[in-house]
Short mmCIF file of C-alpha atoms and ligand atoms in Angstrom, two decimals:
data_model
loop_
_atom_site.label_atom_id
_atom_site.label_comp_id
_atom_site.label_asym_id
_atom_site.label_seq_id
_atom_site.Cartn_x
_atom_site.Cartn_y
_atom_site.Cartn_z
CA UNK A 1 77.96 264.03 203.34
CA UNK A 2 77.25 261.82 200.36
CA UNK A 3 73.63 261.08 199.97
CA UNK A 4 72.28 258.42 197.71
CA UNK A 5 69.22 256.17 197.04
CA UNK A 6 70.08 252.56 197.86
CA UNK A 7 68.67 249.09 196.82
CA UNK A 8 70.33 247.39 199.76
CA UNK A 9 68.01 245.74 202.00
CA UNK A 10 68.19 246.35 205.71
CA UNK A 11 69.70 242.88 206.53
CA UNK A 12 72.65 243.09 204.07
CA UNK A 13 73.20 246.83 204.23
CA UNK A 14 76.80 247.98 204.80
CA UNK A 15 75.83 250.71 207.42
CA UNK A 16 76.05 249.78 211.03
CA UNK A 17 73.38 252.17 211.94
CA UNK A 18 69.77 252.09 210.45
CA UNK A 19 66.95 254.59 211.00
CA UNK A 20 63.37 253.64 210.54
CA UNK A 21 60.84 256.48 210.98
CA UNK A 22 57.63 255.34 212.78
CA UNK A 23 54.17 256.92 212.47
CA UNK A 24 51.84 256.54 215.32
CA UNK A 25 48.96 254.36 214.28
CA UNK A 26 50.53 254.17 210.78
CA UNK A 27 51.32 251.24 208.49
CA UNK A 28 54.87 251.23 209.33
CA UNK A 29 55.87 248.63 206.66
CA UNK A 30 59.49 249.43 207.07
CA UNK A 31 59.30 249.03 210.83
CA UNK A 32 57.70 245.54 210.32
CA UNK A 33 60.48 244.58 207.83
CA UNK A 34 63.20 245.71 210.21
CA UNK A 35 62.33 242.88 212.61
CA UNK A 36 64.12 240.57 210.27
CA UNK A 37 67.28 242.14 211.60
CA UNK A 38 66.37 241.12 215.21
CA UNK A 39 66.40 237.28 215.00
CA UNK A 40 69.07 237.09 217.85
CA UNK A 41 67.43 239.98 219.74
CA UNK A 42 63.94 239.11 220.82
CA UNK A 43 64.18 241.96 223.31
CA UNK A 44 64.44 244.36 220.43
CA UNK A 45 61.15 242.87 218.85
CA UNK A 46 59.43 243.27 222.23
CA UNK A 47 60.46 247.00 222.48
CA UNK A 48 59.40 247.75 218.96
CA UNK A 49 55.99 246.16 219.49
CA UNK A 50 55.44 248.29 222.53
CA UNK A 51 56.49 251.45 220.88
CA UNK A 52 53.79 253.98 220.28
CA UNK A 53 55.72 256.30 218.13
CA UNK A 54 55.08 259.53 219.96
CA UNK A 55 56.88 262.56 218.45
CA UNK A 56 60.26 263.12 219.97
CA UNK A 57 60.50 259.64 221.36
CA UNK A 58 63.40 257.62 219.86
CA UNK A 59 63.78 253.88 220.19
CA UNK A 60 67.28 252.59 220.32
CA UNK A 61 67.53 248.80 219.37
CA UNK A 62 70.18 246.30 219.08
CA UNK A 63 70.21 244.26 215.94
CA UNK A 64 71.96 241.23 214.42
CA UNK A 65 75.57 241.53 213.50
CA UNK A 66 76.17 244.26 216.03
CA UNK A 67 74.16 246.73 214.24
CA UNK A 68 72.08 249.55 215.88
CA UNK A 69 68.54 250.46 214.77
CA UNK A 70 67.13 253.91 215.70
CA UNK A 71 63.31 254.30 215.55
CA UNK A 72 62.16 257.92 215.80
CA UNK A 73 58.53 258.48 216.55
CA UNK A 74 56.72 260.95 214.18
CA UNK A 75 53.42 261.11 216.12
CA UNK A 76 50.08 260.83 214.31
CA UNK A 77 49.79 262.07 210.58
CA UNK A 78 53.06 264.10 210.87
CA UNK A 79 53.73 267.18 208.82
CA UNK A 80 56.97 267.90 207.07
CA UNK A 81 58.32 269.80 209.98
CA UNK A 82 57.89 266.92 212.34
CA UNK A 83 59.46 264.49 209.81
CA UNK A 84 62.46 266.63 209.34
CA UNK A 85 62.99 267.30 212.95
CA UNK A 86 62.75 263.51 213.98
CA UNK A 87 65.25 262.64 211.23
CA UNK A 88 67.69 265.55 212.31
CA UNK A 89 67.52 264.30 215.77
CA UNK A 90 68.45 260.67 214.85
CA UNK A 91 71.02 261.71 212.46
CA UNK A 92 72.69 263.92 215.09
CA UNK A 93 72.63 261.07 217.57
CA UNK A 94 74.25 258.81 215.00
CA UNK A 95 76.89 261.37 214.16
CA UNK A 96 77.67 262.06 217.85
CA UNK A 97 78.07 258.40 218.27
CA UNK A 98 80.72 258.34 215.55
CA UNK A 99 78.84 256.24 213.04
CA UNK A 100 80.13 257.17 209.50
CA UNK A 101 77.33 255.73 207.40
CA UNK A 102 73.66 255.51 207.98
CA UNK A 103 70.86 253.84 206.12
CA UNK A 104 67.27 255.08 206.42
CA UNK A 105 64.35 252.80 205.43
CA UNK A 106 60.96 254.25 204.28
CA UNK A 107 57.62 252.56 203.72
CA UNK A 108 57.50 253.76 200.19
CA UNK A 109 59.22 256.22 197.78
CA UNK A 110 57.61 259.58 197.82
CA UNK A 111 58.84 263.14 197.46
CA UNK A 112 57.62 264.16 200.85
CA UNK A 113 59.48 261.59 203.00
CA UNK A 114 62.55 261.45 200.83
CA UNK A 115 62.89 265.28 201.08
CA UNK A 116 62.31 265.28 204.76
CA UNK A 117 65.12 262.63 205.18
CA UNK A 118 67.52 264.46 203.09
CA UNK A 119 66.77 267.91 204.48
CA UNK A 120 66.60 266.68 208.12
CA UNK A 121 70.12 265.17 207.86
CA UNK A 122 71.68 267.85 205.83
CA UNK A 123 70.22 270.83 207.82
CA UNK A 124 70.61 269.02 211.19
CA UNK A 125 74.33 268.56 210.73
CA UNK A 126 74.98 272.06 209.52
CA UNK A 127 77.75 273.92 211.49
CA UNK A 128 79.57 277.14 210.91
CA UNK A 129 83.02 276.60 212.15
CA UNK A 130 85.37 278.10 209.49
CA UNK A 131 86.82 280.58 212.00
CA UNK A 132 87.47 277.99 214.78
CA UNK A 133 90.99 276.76 215.13
CA UNK A 134 89.63 273.63 216.71
CA UNK A 135 86.26 272.13 216.35
CA UNK A 136 84.66 268.72 216.62
CA UNK A 137 81.45 268.98 214.88
CA UNK A 138 79.26 265.88 214.25
CA UNK A 139 79.54 264.58 210.72
CA UNK A 140 78.55 261.62 208.48
CA UNK A 141 80.36 260.41 205.50
CA UNK A 142 77.27 259.01 203.92
CA UNK A 143 73.57 258.54 204.01
CA UNK A 144 71.74 256.02 202.04
CA UNK A 145 67.92 256.11 201.62
CA UNK A 146 66.01 252.98 200.83
CA UNK A 147 62.54 251.65 200.87
CA UNK A 148 60.73 248.45 201.63
CA UNK A 149 58.36 249.09 198.85
CA UNK A 150 58.45 246.22 196.38
CA UNK A 151 59.50 247.22 192.79
CA UNK A 152 60.39 250.83 193.68
CA UNK A 153 62.04 252.57 191.00
CA UNK A 154 65.71 253.22 190.97
CA UNK A 155 65.44 256.16 188.65
CA UNK A 156 62.84 257.81 190.83
CA UNK A 157 64.69 257.15 194.05
CA UNK A 158 67.87 258.71 192.74
CA UNK A 159 65.99 261.61 191.31
CA UNK A 160 64.27 262.50 194.50
CA UNK A 161 67.41 262.26 196.59
CA UNK A 162 69.43 264.35 194.11
CA UNK A 163 66.85 267.03 194.05
CA UNK A 164 66.42 267.19 197.79
CA UNK A 165 70.13 267.30 198.33
CA UNK A 166 70.43 270.35 195.91
CA UNK A 167 67.59 271.96 197.92
CA UNK A 168 69.11 271.34 201.34
CA UNK A 169 72.54 272.33 200.15
CA UNK A 170 71.00 275.70 199.03
CA UNK A 171 69.74 276.27 202.52
CA UNK A 172 73.20 275.57 204.02
CA UNK A 173 74.82 277.81 201.39
CA UNK A 174 72.53 280.51 202.47
CA UNK A 175 73.16 279.97 206.10
CA UNK A 176 77.04 280.27 205.31
CA UNK A 177 76.48 283.66 203.54
CA UNK A 178 74.37 285.06 206.62
CA UNK A 179 76.93 283.69 209.04
CA UNK A 180 79.99 285.21 207.35
CA UNK A 181 80.97 288.34 209.17
CA UNK A 182 80.79 291.66 207.36
CA UNK A 183 84.65 292.10 207.25
CA UNK A 184 84.81 288.84 205.24
CA UNK A 185 81.70 289.12 203.07
CA UNK A 186 81.20 292.83 202.22
CA UNK A 187 79.89 294.43 199.11
CA UNK A 188 82.91 293.60 197.09
CA UNK A 189 82.99 289.87 198.10
CA UNK A 190 79.17 289.72 197.47
CA UNK A 191 79.77 290.94 193.86
CA UNK A 192 82.62 288.35 193.51
CA UNK A 193 80.26 285.61 194.67
CA UNK A 194 77.58 286.58 192.26
CA UNK A 195 80.25 286.51 189.34
CA UNK A 196 81.32 283.09 190.48
CA UNK A 197 77.71 281.86 190.59
CA UNK A 198 77.21 283.28 187.11
CA UNK A 199 80.22 281.38 185.71
CA UNK A 200 79.35 278.11 187.54
CA UNK A 201 75.68 278.06 186.53
CA UNK A 202 75.74 279.82 183.07
CA UNK A 203 73.84 282.95 184.48
CA UNK A 204 73.85 286.36 182.84
CA UNK A 205 75.46 288.79 185.28
CA UNK A 206 75.46 292.60 185.37
CA UNK A 207 76.81 294.75 188.07
CA UNK A 208 76.34 298.52 188.42
CA UNK A 209 78.21 300.20 191.21
CA UNK A 210 79.45 303.44 192.75
CA UNK A 211 79.08 306.55 190.76
CA UNK A 212 77.41 304.56 187.88
CA UNK A 213 74.50 304.06 190.18
CA UNK A 214 73.78 307.70 190.66
CA UNK A 215 74.49 308.30 186.96
CA UNK A 216 71.93 305.77 185.93
CA UNK A 217 69.33 307.12 188.35
CA UNK A 218 69.58 304.72 191.30
CA UNK A 219 69.64 307.60 193.71
CA UNK A 220 68.32 305.74 196.70
CA UNK A 221 70.80 302.74 196.51
CA UNK A 222 73.53 305.27 196.05
CA UNK A 223 72.38 307.36 199.08
CA UNK A 224 72.26 304.41 201.31
CA UNK A 225 75.86 303.19 200.53
CA UNK A 226 77.61 306.58 200.29
CA UNK A 227 78.71 306.81 203.87
CA UNK A 228 80.70 303.53 203.68
CA UNK A 229 84.23 302.97 202.53
CA UNK A 230 83.14 300.41 199.84
CA UNK A 231 80.67 301.92 197.36
CA UNK A 232 77.22 300.33 196.94
CA UNK A 233 76.22 298.19 193.94
CA UNK A 234 73.31 296.58 192.16
CA UNK A 235 73.73 292.96 190.85
CA UNK A 236 71.51 291.47 188.34
CA UNK A 237 71.68 287.68 187.56
CA UNK A 238 69.52 285.89 185.08
CA UNK A 239 68.90 282.31 184.67
CA UNK A 240 67.45 281.01 181.39
CA UNK A 241 66.01 277.53 181.22
CA UNK A 242 67.02 275.06 178.56
CA UNK A 243 63.50 274.92 177.35
CA UNK A 244 61.47 277.93 178.27
CA UNK A 245 57.99 276.82 179.34
CA UNK A 246 57.37 278.85 182.57
CA UNK A 247 57.07 282.30 183.70
CA UNK A 248 59.38 285.24 183.96
CA UNK A 249 60.03 285.82 187.63
CA UNK A 250 61.95 288.54 189.47
CA UNK A 251 63.50 287.81 192.84
CA UNK A 252 64.69 290.94 194.78
CA UNK A 253 66.85 290.62 197.89
CA UNK A 254 67.98 293.17 200.48
CA UNK A 255 71.65 293.14 200.72
CA UNK A 256 72.80 295.41 203.53
CA UNK A 257 76.18 293.72 204.37
CA UNK A 258 76.17 295.51 207.83
CA UNK A 259 73.47 297.83 209.19
CA UNK A 260 75.05 300.14 211.83
CA UNK A 261 71.93 302.37 211.20
CA UNK A 262 73.86 305.22 209.60
CA UNK A 263 73.85 308.69 211.28
CA UNK A 264 70.81 307.47 213.19
CA UNK A 265 73.23 305.10 214.76
CA UNK A 266 71.83 301.88 216.36
CA UNK A 267 72.62 301.17 219.91
CA UNK A 268 75.17 298.40 220.54
CA UNK A 269 72.65 295.82 221.57
CA UNK A 270 70.72 296.29 218.35
CA UNK A 271 73.83 296.44 216.13
CA UNK A 272 75.25 293.08 217.28
CA UNK A 273 73.69 290.85 214.66
CA UNK A 274 73.44 293.28 211.82
CA UNK A 275 75.66 291.21 209.53
CA UNK A 276 72.39 289.39 209.05
CA UNK A 277 71.03 292.26 207.21
CA UNK A 278 71.83 290.78 203.75
CA UNK A 279 69.85 287.60 204.38
CA UNK A 280 67.39 288.49 201.65
CA UNK A 281 70.25 288.80 199.14
CA UNK A 282 71.68 285.64 200.53
CA UNK A 283 68.42 283.76 199.86
CA UNK A 284 68.02 285.02 196.46
CA UNK A 285 71.73 284.16 195.49
CA UNK A 286 71.37 280.77 196.98
CA UNK A 287 68.39 280.16 194.77
CA UNK A 288 70.16 281.25 191.64
CA UNK A 289 72.84 278.79 192.45
CA UNK A 290 70.37 275.89 192.58
CA UNK A 291 68.22 276.50 189.61
CA UNK A 292 70.31 274.79 187.01
CA UNK A 293 70.75 271.66 188.90
CA UNK A 294 67.00 271.60 189.60
CA UNK A 295 66.11 272.13 186.02
CA UNK A 296 63.81 275.01 186.77
CA UNK A 297 61.46 275.77 184.03
CA UNK A 298 60.97 279.51 184.72
CA UNK A 299 63.26 282.34 183.73
CA UNK A 300 64.36 283.92 186.96
CA UNK A 301 66.13 287.24 187.35
CA UNK A 302 67.74 288.23 190.65
CA UNK A 303 67.98 291.84 191.63
CA UNK A 304 70.38 292.27 194.55
CA UNK A 305 71.14 295.91 195.84
CA UNK A 306 74.22 295.81 197.96
CA UNK A 307 75.37 298.43 200.43
CA UNK A 308 76.71 298.95 203.90
CA UNK A 309 74.73 301.43 206.05
CA UNK A 310 77.60 303.12 207.83
CA UNK A 311 78.50 306.43 209.43
CA UNK A 312 80.89 308.58 207.34
CA UNK A 313 81.49 312.22 206.15
CA UNK A 314 79.44 311.33 203.11
CA UNK A 315 76.59 309.40 204.89
CA UNK A 316 73.00 310.43 204.03
CA UNK A 317 71.46 312.70 206.66
CA UNK A 318 68.03 313.12 208.25
CA UNK A 319 66.23 315.59 206.13
CA UNK A 320 68.09 314.88 202.92
CA UNK A 321 66.08 314.30 199.80
CA UNK A 322 67.06 311.92 197.10
CA UNK A 323 65.46 311.04 193.80
CA UNK A 324 64.54 307.34 193.17
CA UNK A 325 64.98 305.30 190.01
CA UNK A 326 61.28 305.66 189.57
CA UNK A 327 61.44 309.42 189.72
CA UNK A 328 59.62 309.86 193.00
CA UNK A 329 61.53 311.86 195.49
CA UNK A 330 62.13 310.68 199.12
CA UNK A 331 62.88 312.60 202.31
CA UNK A 332 65.08 310.82 204.77
CA UNK A 333 63.56 310.75 208.21
CA UNK A 334 65.57 307.95 209.63
CA UNK A 335 68.76 306.81 208.06
CA UNK A 336 68.17 303.42 209.88
CA UNK A 337 65.17 302.77 207.50
CA UNK A 338 67.51 301.90 204.65
CA UNK A 339 66.34 298.61 203.36
CA UNK A 340 63.27 300.05 201.82
CA UNK A 341 65.42 302.61 200.00
CA UNK A 342 67.62 299.89 198.41
CA UNK A 343 64.55 297.74 197.63
CA UNK A 344 62.71 300.80 196.14
CA UNK A 345 65.29 301.34 193.44
CA UNK A 346 65.70 297.59 192.74
CA UNK A 347 61.75 297.09 192.51
CA UNK A 348 61.45 299.94 190.25
CA UNK A 349 64.08 298.54 187.89
CA UNK A 350 62.35 295.18 187.95
CA UNK A 351 59.24 296.73 187.01
CA UNK A 352 60.68 298.21 183.85
CA UNK A 353 61.39 294.70 182.72
CA UNK A 354 59.15 292.02 181.25
CA UNK A 355 58.40 290.05 184.42
CA UNK A 356 55.16 288.10 185.23
CA UNK A 357 55.80 288.18 188.95
CA UNK A 358 58.16 290.22 191.24
CA UNK A 359 58.86 288.99 194.78
CA UNK A 360 61.13 290.61 197.32
CA UNK A 361 62.79 289.17 200.56
CA UNK A 362 64.26 291.43 203.08
CA UNK A 363 65.19 291.69 206.86
CA UNK A 364 63.15 294.93 206.77
CA UNK A 365 61.81 295.78 210.11
CA UNK A 366 62.19 294.92 213.75
CA UNK A 367 58.44 295.65 214.11
CA UNK A 368 57.86 292.41 212.05
CA UNK A 369 59.28 290.34 214.85
CA UNK A 370 57.14 292.33 217.41
CA UNK A 371 54.05 291.34 215.40
CA UNK A 372 54.70 287.75 214.62
CA UNK A 373 57.63 286.70 216.90
CA UNK A 374 61.02 285.74 215.69
CA UNK A 375 60.27 282.46 214.13
CA UNK A 376 57.72 283.66 211.48
CA UNK A 377 57.97 285.81 208.49
CA UNK A 378 55.30 288.28 207.15
CA UNK A 379 54.00 288.10 203.56
CA UNK A 380 52.15 291.06 201.93
CA UNK A 381 50.35 291.12 198.58
CA UNK A 382 47.34 292.60 196.94
CA UNK A 383 47.40 289.64 194.40
CA UNK A 384 45.36 287.01 196.13
CA UNK A 385 46.26 284.24 193.74
CA UNK A 386 49.94 284.82 194.12
CA UNK A 387 49.59 285.17 197.84
CA UNK A 388 47.71 281.84 198.24
CA UNK A 389 50.31 280.05 196.00
CA UNK A 390 53.07 281.42 198.15
CA UNK A 391 51.30 280.42 201.38
CA UNK A 392 50.81 276.93 199.86
CA UNK A 393 54.52 276.76 198.94
CA UNK A 394 55.52 277.83 202.46
CA UNK A 395 53.19 275.19 203.93
CA UNK A 396 54.66 272.34 201.77
CA UNK A 397 58.29 273.51 202.68
CA UNK A 398 57.30 273.66 206.34
CA UNK A 399 58.35 277.24 206.76
CA UNK A 400 56.22 279.60 208.88
CA UNK A 401 54.81 282.74 207.20
CA UNK A 402 51.66 284.80 207.90
CA UNK A 403 49.89 287.43 205.73
CA UNK A 404 49.78 291.04 206.95
CA UNK A 405 47.66 293.67 205.16
CA UNK A 406 48.83 296.47 202.96
CA UNK A 407 46.74 298.58 204.95
CA UNK A 408 45.69 301.82 203.09
CA UNK A 409 44.84 303.69 206.38
CA UNK A 410 48.53 303.79 207.08
CA UNK A 411 49.64 305.38 203.77
CA UNK A 412 49.73 308.71 205.47
CA UNK A 413 52.69 307.52 207.33
CA UNK A 414 54.89 307.68 204.41
CA UNK A 415 53.48 310.73 202.62
CA UNK A 416 56.36 313.25 202.31
CA UNK A 417 56.19 316.85 203.64
CA UNK A 418 59.16 318.19 201.73
CA UNK A 419 59.33 315.33 199.09
CA UNK A 420 56.94 312.97 197.51
CA UNK A 421 57.58 310.33 200.18
CA UNK A 422 59.31 310.02 203.48
CA UNK A 423 61.20 306.86 204.40
CA UNK A 424 59.43 306.19 207.67
CA UNK A 425 56.49 307.09 209.78
CA UNK A 426 55.79 306.20 213.52
CA UNK A 427 56.49 303.00 215.04
CA UNK A 428 52.95 301.66 215.01
CA UNK A 429 52.33 299.36 212.11
CA UNK A 430 55.96 299.83 211.28
CA UNK A 431 56.23 296.52 209.26
CA UNK A 432 53.14 297.61 207.27
CA UNK A 433 54.18 301.21 206.50
CA UNK A 434 57.68 299.72 205.31
CA UNK A 435 55.67 297.39 202.86
CA UNK A 436 53.49 300.38 201.79
CA UNK A 437 56.69 302.32 201.01
CA UNK A 438 57.84 299.55 198.68
CA UNK A 439 54.45 299.26 197.05
CA UNK A 440 55.03 302.81 195.72
CA UNK A 441 57.84 301.56 193.51
CA UNK A 442 56.48 298.58 191.81
CA UNK A 443 53.49 297.15 189.89
CA UNK A 444 51.51 295.90 192.90
CA UNK A 445 49.32 293.67 190.80
CA UNK A 446 52.13 291.13 190.39
CA UNK A 447 54.18 291.81 193.55
CA UNK A 448 54.76 289.89 196.85
CA UNK A 449 56.83 291.13 199.59
CA UNK A 450 58.34 289.03 202.58
CA UNK A 451 59.79 290.52 205.71
CA UNK A 452 62.09 287.98 207.16
CA UNK A 453 63.66 290.20 209.95
CA UNK A 454 62.87 287.65 212.70
CA UNK A 455 63.27 284.17 211.09
CA UNK A 456 66.45 284.87 209.09
CA UNK A 457 68.38 284.14 212.13
CA UNK A 458 68.07 281.69 214.99
CA UNK A 459 68.46 283.17 218.54
CA UNK A 460 69.23 279.83 219.99
CA UNK A 461 70.38 276.45 218.58
CA UNK A 462 67.58 273.96 217.57
CA UNK A 463 67.86 270.44 216.21
CA UNK A 464 67.64 271.71 212.58
CA UNK A 465 69.69 274.82 212.89
CA UNK A 466 72.53 276.15 215.09
CA UNK A 467 72.42 279.67 216.43
CA UNK A 468 72.81 282.17 213.57
CA UNK A 469 71.75 282.24 209.88
CA UNK A 470 68.72 279.87 209.06
CA UNK A 471 68.43 280.02 205.31
CA UNK A 472 64.64 280.77 205.91
CA UNK A 473 62.67 280.95 202.67
CA UNK A 474 65.04 279.03 200.46
CA UNK A 475 62.94 275.88 200.57
CA UNK A 476 59.66 277.96 200.11
CA UNK A 477 60.99 279.59 196.97
CA UNK A 478 62.26 276.34 195.64
CA UNK A 479 58.86 274.71 196.18
CA UNK A 480 57.20 277.81 194.57
CA UNK A 481 59.44 277.54 191.44
CA UNK A 482 58.49 273.88 191.01
CA UNK A 483 54.86 274.73 190.78
CA UNK A 484 53.52 275.95 187.39
N1 BES B 1 67.74 295.87 209.40
C1 BES B 1 66.82 296.59 210.14
C2 BES B 1 65.69 295.57 210.56
C3 BES B 1 65.98 294.53 211.54
C4 BES B 1 65.95 294.63 212.78
C5 BES B 1 66.42 293.25 210.99
C6 BES B 1 66.18 293.68 213.66
C7 BES B 1 66.71 292.19 211.75
C8 BES B 1 66.60 292.44 213.21
C9 BES B 1 66.21 297.75 209.38
O1 BES B 1 67.09 298.36 208.48
C10 BES B 1 65.87 298.76 210.46
O2 BES B 1 66.91 299.25 211.05
N2 BES B 1 64.66 299.04 210.59
C11 BES B 1 64.23 300.00 211.55
C12 BES B 1 63.13 300.84 210.94
C13 BES B 1 62.81 302.04 211.79
C14 BES B 1 64.02 302.99 211.68
C15 BES B 1 61.64 302.71 211.04
C16 BES B 1 63.69 299.20 212.83
O3 BES B 1 63.16 298.17 212.59
O4 BES B 1 63.91 299.71 213.83
MN1 MN B 2 68.40 299.78 209.39
ZN1 ZN B 3 68.52 297.17 207.64
#
């Protein structure tokens, strides 16, 4: 779908369908202006005048020249989530009714509403149908966004639409990666993908894999992947801005291409969606692919440990002890607690480099969904400043996260008996003890951890996302990187 800013006015625009968002008790300048398109349709004027603009209500109006106008209600002082959802619903309606081009009119040009329109449309029309022989999915050829604001700047309009498009495309790119089955997107293909990204966007790329991992001291990444047919790997990608004016940020993403649980095999019902277990890696790689277009001012390095947690004659066993990159030894208690092992080595490497901030994203624990439900991620940090900036970014992005404590009373859970540490404790506070394990491998004063085990995937389709990968956290990270 081509998305652009338009100077066309609503009367002369070429689209046969026009969308005008309507805020309850708002100014609604665009909705007033649209009445010019109703000179032969007094009934439409009447309906619009009676419209309250309640969230989820959509007015469908006939306009001059055989055009249709949709007026989605946003409710009173709507947040970004409501904006996006209302737009997605109207756009889907338009696409289902086979309109190929749509114009949206806004009261004025501002980042919030332009992003909401572009994101609502782009995310709402996303489908994953590569493997269907036949599919009739709703789509639009083009979306034009305009405003009734006098002397709105062309340059600003185009800039806002372009940036929002890059952001929304990054979310859909991430959804594709998560939705790809593990036999299509395994460790080998993930490495290829990272290499492609590095060529496309001038990123520095380094891959360490197989025996080289254990040789270089990444004993935990190596242990997790050694039961699988394809050896594990650690991918590093670095984006350097044209003019360096920001921070040096490390993004770490869990990349378990399939989590069968290892010798501590998962039951079938828990294994079914485990191709999703590379969502952290998918998020981080999607970000790396968007930074150049968005002109990010920070230097950003991605650390992506990749492995399949499989059963095999070489698979790590409960009771085994492995040495981490940091030097601490770890006793394996449960081979299904593999994500923290991968991340531990990646975090330890990041810590040896010159980063101002280190942030990781992982589908780490089922316990996180037990605590917060499947639609909300957990965020952990001892750095209150970073934590509040991340919460702020999530709020702006309209993504749901909630802080949980790095509770020192649970530290005993991961104290080792045979080795320095063990890779899991009992199930109470399981998401916290997993975070505490990670904390042992990084400089906690500049570290933030996100557990996205629940929201990385949608259990049922919604207006903004079909069942499957959600791209959760992509928008939050991009908002965060735009702040200083
Ligand atoms: N990948 C899983 C966590 C997960 C569960 C993600 C459900 C998405 C949905 C992780 O590797 C895992 O298996 N965690 C175990 C930890 C336990 C063995 C301490 C879990 O959550 O059961
Ligand atoms: Mn697991
Ligand atoms: Zn896992």
